[in-house]
Tab-separated table of N, CA and C in Angstrom:
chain	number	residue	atom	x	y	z
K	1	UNK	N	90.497	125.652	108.364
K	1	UNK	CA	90.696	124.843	107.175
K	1	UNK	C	89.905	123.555	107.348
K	2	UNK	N	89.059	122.969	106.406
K	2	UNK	CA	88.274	121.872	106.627
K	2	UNK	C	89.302	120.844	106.292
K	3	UNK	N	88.619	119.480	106.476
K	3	UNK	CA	89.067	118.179	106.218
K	3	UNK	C	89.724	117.873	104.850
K	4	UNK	N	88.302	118.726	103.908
K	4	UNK	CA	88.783	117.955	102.460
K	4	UNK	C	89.961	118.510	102.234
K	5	UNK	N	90.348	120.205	102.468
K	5	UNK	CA	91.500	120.800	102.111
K	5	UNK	C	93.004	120.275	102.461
K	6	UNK	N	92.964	119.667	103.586
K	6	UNK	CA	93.849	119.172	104.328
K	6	UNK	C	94.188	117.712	103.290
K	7	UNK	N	93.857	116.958	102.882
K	7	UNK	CA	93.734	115.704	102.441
K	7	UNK	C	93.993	116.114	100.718
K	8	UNK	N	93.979	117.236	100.487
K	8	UNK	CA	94.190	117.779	99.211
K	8	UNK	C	95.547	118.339	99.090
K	9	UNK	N	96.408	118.299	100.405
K	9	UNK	CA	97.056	119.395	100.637
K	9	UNK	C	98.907	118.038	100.224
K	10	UNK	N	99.326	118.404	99.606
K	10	UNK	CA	100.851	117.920	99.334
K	10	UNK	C	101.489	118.054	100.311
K	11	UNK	N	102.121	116.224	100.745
K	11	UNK	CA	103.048	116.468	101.759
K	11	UNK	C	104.395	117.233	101.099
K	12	UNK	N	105.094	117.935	101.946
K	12	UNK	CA	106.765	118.455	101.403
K	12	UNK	C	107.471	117.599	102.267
K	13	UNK	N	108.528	117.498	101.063
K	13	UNK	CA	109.726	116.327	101.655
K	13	UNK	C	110.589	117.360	102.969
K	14	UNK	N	111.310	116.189	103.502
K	14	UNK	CA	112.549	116.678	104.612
K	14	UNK	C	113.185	115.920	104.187
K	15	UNK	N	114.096	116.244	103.333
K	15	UNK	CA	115.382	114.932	103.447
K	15	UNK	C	115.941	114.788	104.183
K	16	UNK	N	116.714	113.468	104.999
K	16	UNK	CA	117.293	113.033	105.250
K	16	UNK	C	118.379	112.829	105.122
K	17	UNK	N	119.809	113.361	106.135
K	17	UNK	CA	120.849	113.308	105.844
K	17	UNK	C	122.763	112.239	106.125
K	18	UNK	N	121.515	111.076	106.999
K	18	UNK	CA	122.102	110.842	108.204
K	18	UNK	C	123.159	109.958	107.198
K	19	UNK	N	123.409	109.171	105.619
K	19	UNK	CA	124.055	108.524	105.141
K	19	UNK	C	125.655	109.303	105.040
K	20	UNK	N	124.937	110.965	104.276
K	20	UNK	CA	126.117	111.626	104.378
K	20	UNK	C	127.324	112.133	105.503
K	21	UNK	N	126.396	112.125	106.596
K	21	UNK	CA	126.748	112.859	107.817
K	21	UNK	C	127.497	111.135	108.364
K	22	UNK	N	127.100	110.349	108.461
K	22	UNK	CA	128.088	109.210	108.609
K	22	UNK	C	129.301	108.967	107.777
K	23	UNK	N	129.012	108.930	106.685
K	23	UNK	CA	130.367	108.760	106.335
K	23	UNK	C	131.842	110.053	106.157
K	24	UNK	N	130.808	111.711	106.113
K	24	UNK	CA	131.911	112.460	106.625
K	24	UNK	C	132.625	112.396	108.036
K	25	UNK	N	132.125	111.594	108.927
K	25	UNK	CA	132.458	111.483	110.303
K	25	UNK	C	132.942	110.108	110.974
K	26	UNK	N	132.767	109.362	109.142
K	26	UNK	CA	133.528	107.938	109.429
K	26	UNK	C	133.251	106.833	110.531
K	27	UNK	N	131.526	107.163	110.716
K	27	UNK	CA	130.775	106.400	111.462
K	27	UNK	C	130.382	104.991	110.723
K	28	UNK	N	130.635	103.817	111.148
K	28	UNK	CA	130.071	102.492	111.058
K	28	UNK	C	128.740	101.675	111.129
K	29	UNK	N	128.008	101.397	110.434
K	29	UNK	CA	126.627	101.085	111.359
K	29	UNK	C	126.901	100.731	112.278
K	30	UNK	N	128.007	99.084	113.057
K	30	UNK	CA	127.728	98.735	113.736
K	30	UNK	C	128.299	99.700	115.233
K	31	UNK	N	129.158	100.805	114.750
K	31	UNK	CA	129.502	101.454	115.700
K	31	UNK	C	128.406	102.723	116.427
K	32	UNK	N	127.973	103.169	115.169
K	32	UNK	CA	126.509	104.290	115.547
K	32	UNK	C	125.437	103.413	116.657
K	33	UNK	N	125.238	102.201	115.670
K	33	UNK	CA	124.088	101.394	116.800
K	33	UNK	C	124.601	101.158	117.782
K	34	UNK	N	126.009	100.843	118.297
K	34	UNK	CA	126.047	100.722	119.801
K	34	UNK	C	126.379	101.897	120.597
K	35	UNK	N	126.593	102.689	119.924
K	35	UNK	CA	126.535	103.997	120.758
K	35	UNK	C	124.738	104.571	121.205
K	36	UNK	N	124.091	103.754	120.156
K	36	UNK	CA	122.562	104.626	120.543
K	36	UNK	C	121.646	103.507	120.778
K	37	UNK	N	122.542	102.081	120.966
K	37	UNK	CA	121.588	100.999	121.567
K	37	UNK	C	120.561	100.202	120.184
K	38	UNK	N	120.759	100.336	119.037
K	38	UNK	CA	120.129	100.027	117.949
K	38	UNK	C	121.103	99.349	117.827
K	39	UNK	N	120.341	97.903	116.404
K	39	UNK	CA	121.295	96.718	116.127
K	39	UNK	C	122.083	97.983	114.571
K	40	UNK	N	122.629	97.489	114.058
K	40	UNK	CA	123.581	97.614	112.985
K	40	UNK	C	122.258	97.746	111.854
K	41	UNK	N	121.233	96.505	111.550
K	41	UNK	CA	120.546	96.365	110.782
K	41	UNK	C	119.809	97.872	110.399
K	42	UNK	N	119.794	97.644	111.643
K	42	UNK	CA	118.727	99.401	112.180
K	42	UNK	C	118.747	100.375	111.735
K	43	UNK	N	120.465	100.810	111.686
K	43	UNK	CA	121.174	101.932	111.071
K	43	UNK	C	121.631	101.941	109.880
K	44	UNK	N	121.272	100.397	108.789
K	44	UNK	CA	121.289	100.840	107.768
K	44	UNK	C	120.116	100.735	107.210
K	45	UNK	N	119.189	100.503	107.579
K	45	UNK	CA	117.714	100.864	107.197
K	45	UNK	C	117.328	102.038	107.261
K	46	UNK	N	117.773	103.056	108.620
K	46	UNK	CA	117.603	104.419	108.768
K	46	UNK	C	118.426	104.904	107.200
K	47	UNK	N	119.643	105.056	107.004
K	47	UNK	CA	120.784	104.941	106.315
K	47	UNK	C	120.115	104.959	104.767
K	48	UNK	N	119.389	103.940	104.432
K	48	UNK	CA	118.787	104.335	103.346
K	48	UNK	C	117.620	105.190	102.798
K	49	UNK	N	116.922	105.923	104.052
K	49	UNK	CA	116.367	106.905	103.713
K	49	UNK	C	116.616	107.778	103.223
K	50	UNK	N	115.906	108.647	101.696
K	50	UNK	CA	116.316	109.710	101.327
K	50	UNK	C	115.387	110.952	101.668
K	51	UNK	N	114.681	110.645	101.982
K	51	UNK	CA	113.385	111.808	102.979
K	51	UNK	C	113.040	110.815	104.576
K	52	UNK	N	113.012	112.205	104.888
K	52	UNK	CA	113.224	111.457	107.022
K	52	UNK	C	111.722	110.466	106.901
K	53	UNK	N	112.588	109.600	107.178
K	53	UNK	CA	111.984	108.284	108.008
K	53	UNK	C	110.944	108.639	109.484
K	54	UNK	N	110.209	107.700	109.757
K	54	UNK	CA	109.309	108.086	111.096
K	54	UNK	C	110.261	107.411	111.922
K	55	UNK	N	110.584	108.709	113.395
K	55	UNK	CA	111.311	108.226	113.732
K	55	UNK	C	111.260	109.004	115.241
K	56	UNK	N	110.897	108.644	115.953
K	56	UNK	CA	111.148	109.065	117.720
K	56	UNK	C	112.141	110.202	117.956
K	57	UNK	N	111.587	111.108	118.814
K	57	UNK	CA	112.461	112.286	118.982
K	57	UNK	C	113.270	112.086	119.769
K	58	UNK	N	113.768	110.988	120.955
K	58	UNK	CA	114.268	110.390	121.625
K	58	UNK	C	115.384	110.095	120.515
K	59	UNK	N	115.323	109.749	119.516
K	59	UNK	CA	115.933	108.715	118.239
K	59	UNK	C	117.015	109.593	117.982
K	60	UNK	N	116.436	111.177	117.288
K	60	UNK	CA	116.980	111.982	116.797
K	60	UNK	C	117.614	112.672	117.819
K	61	UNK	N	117.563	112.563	119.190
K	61	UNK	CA	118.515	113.267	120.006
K	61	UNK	C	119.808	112.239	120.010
K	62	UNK	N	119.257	111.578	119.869
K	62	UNK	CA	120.431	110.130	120.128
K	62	UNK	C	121.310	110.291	119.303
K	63	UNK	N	121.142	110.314	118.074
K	63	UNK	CA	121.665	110.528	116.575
K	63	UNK	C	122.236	112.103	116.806
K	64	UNK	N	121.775	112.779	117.183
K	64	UNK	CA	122.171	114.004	116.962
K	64	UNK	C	123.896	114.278	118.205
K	65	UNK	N	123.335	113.455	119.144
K	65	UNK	CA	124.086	113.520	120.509
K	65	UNK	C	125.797	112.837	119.876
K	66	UNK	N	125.297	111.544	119.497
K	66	UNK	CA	126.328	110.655	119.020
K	66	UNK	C	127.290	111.426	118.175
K	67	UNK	N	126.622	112.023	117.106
K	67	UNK	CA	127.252	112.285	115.832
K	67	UNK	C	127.586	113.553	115.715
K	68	UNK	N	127.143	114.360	116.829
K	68	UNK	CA	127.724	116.059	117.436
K	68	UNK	C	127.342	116.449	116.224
K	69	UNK	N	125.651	116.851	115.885
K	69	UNK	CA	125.254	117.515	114.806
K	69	UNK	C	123.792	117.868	115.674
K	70	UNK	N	123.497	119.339	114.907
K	70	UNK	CA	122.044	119.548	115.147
K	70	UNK	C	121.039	118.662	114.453
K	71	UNK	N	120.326	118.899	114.524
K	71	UNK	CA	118.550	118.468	114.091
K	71	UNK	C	118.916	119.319	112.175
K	72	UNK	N	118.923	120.197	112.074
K	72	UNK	CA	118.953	120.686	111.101
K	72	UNK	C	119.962	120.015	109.983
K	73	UNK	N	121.634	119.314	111.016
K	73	UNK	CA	122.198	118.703	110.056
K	73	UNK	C	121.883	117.537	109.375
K	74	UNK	N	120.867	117.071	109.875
K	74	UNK	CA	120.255	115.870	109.509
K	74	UNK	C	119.175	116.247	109.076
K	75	UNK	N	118.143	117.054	108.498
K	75	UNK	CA	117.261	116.850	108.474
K	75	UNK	C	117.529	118.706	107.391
K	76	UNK	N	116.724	118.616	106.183
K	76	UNK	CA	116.572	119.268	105.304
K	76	UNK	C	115.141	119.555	104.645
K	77	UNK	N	114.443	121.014	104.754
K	77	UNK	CA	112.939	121.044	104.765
K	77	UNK	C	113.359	121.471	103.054
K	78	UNK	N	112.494	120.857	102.122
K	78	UNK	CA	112.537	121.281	100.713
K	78	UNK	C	110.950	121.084	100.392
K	79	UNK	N	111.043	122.622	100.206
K	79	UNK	CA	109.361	122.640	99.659
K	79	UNK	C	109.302	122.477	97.797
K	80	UNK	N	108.126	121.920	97.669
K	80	UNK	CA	107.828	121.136	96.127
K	80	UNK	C	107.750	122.595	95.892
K	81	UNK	N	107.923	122.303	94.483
K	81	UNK	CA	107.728	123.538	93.475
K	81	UNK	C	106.163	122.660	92.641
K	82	UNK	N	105.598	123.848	92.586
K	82	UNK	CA	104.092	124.190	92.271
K	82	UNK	C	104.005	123.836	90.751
């Protein structure tokens, strides 16, 4: 596949789930961030993402570890419709 195709090519979203998955599990910002070493601010900046944020795989184990969820519960592949 060349360059131009690639650069032509539509990103597809992953949403992001981590707002919902906190509050079914009655997580706090300031309590998530000290469990994974992030300030409070941190976790509601993550928090307002509605498609995944750039974010360290280190990050998402952390998040995933804390909050006893896979990768998948947080994270949702939705391909665009054409």
């Amino acid at each position: 596949m060349n360059t131009r195709m690639l650069n032509r090519t539509k990103t597809m979203p992953i949403r992001w789930h981590l707002e919902r998955i906190m509050e079914e599990r009655r997580w706090t910002n300031r309590a998530l961030g000290k469990e994974i070493g992030k300030h409070e601010n941190s976790i509601s900046r993550l928090k307002k993402h509605k498609n995944m944020p750039q974010i360290t795989g280190d990050l998402l184990a952390s998040l995933c570890r804390v909050l006893e969820v896979e990768p998948g519960d947080l994270l949702e592949y939705v391909p665009e419709e054409e």
